[in-house]
mmCIF file of C-alpha atoms in Angstrom:
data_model
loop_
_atom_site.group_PDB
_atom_site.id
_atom_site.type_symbol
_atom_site.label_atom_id
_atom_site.label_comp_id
_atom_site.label_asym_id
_atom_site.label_seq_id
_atom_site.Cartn_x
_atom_site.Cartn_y
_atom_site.Cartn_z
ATOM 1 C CA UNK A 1 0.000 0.000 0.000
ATOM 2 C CA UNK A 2 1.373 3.144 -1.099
ATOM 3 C CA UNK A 3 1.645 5.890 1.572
ATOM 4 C CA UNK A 4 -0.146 9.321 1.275
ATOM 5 C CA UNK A 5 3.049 11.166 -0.048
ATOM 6 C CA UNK A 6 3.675 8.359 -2.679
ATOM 7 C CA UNK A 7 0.166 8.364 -3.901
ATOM 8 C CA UNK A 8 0.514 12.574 -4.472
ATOM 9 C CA UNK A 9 3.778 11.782 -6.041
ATOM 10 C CA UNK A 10 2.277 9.350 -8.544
ATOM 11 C CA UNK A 11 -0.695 11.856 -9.269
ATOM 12 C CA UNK A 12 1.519 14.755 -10.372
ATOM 13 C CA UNK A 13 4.036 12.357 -12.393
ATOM 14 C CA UNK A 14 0.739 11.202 -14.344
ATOM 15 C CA UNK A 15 -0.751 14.567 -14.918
ATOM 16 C CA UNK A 16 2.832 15.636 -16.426
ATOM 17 C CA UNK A 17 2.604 12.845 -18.378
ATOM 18 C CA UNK A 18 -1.404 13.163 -19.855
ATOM 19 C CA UNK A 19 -0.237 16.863 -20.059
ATOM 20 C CA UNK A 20 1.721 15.685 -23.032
ATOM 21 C CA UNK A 21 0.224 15.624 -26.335
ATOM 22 C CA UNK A 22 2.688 12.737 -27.537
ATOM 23 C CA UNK A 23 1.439 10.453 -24.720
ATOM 24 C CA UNK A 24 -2.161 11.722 -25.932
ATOM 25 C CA UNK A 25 -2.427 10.538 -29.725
ATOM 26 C CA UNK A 26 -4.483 7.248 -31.005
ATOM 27 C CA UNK A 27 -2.186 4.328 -31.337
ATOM 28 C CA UNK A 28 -4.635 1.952 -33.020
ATOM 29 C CA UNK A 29 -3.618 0.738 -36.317
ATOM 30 C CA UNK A 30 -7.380 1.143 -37.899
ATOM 31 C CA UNK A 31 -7.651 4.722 -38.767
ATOM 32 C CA UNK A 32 -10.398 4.075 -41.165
ATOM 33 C CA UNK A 33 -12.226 3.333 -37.769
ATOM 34 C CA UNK A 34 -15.134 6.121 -36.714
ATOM 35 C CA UNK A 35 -13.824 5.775 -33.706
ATOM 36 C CA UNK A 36 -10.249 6.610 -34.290
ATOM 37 C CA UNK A 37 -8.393 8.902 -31.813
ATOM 38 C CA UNK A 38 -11.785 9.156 -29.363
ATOM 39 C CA UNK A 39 -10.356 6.042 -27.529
ATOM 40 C CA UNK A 40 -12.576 6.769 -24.210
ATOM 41 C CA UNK A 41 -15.467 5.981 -26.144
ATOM 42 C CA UNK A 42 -14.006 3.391 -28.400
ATOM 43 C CA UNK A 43 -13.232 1.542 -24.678
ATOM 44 C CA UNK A 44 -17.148 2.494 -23.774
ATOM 45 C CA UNK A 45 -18.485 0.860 -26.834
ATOM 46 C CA UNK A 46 -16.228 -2.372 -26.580
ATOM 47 C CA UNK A 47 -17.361 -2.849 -22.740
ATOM 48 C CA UNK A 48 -20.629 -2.340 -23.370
ATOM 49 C CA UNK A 49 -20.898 -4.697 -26.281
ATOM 50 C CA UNK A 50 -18.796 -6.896 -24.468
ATOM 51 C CA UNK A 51 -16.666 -7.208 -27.713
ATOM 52 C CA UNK A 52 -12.950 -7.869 -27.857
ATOM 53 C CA UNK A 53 -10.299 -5.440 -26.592
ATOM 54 C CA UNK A 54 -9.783 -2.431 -28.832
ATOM 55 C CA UNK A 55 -7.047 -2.944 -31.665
ATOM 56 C CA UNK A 56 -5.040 -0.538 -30.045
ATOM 57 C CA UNK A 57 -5.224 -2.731 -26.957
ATOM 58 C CA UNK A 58 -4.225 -6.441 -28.694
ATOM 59 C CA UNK A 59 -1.382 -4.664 -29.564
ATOM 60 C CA UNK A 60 -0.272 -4.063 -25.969
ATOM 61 C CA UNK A 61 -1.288 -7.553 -24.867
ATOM 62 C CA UNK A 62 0.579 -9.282 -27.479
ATOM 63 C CA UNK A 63 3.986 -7.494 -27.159
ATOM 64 C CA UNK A 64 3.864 -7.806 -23.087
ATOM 65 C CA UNK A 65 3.177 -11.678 -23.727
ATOM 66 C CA UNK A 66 6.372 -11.593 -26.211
ATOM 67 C CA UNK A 67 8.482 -10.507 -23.520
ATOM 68 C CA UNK A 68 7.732 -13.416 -21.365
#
């Protein structure tokens, strides 16, 4: 469990990084895709359709499983 001071530290290291408009930009492959660089509700649609993970997301799953 993190302690109060570590938790604040970890909140202003991720605003810096969302605060950067490199970390901010669509990473799926599928551009064609209506949904294309509004990933929040690309994520909302998936859930609530209970569809598969997000091309953007395979693509994270599949490289962290390479590195095992």
């Amino acid at each position: 469990m993190r302690s109060c001071e570590e938790n604040y530290n970890m909140v202003i290291e991720n605003m810096k990084i969302v605060d950067d408009p490199e970390n901010l930009k669509c990473t799926c492959p599928n551009t064609l895709c209506v949904w294309h660089g509004r990933c929040r509700e690309c994520v909302a649609i998936h859930r609530y359709h209970e569809d598969h993970v997000p091309e953007c997301f395979q693509l994270i799953f599949n490289s962290k499983g390479e590195k095992r």
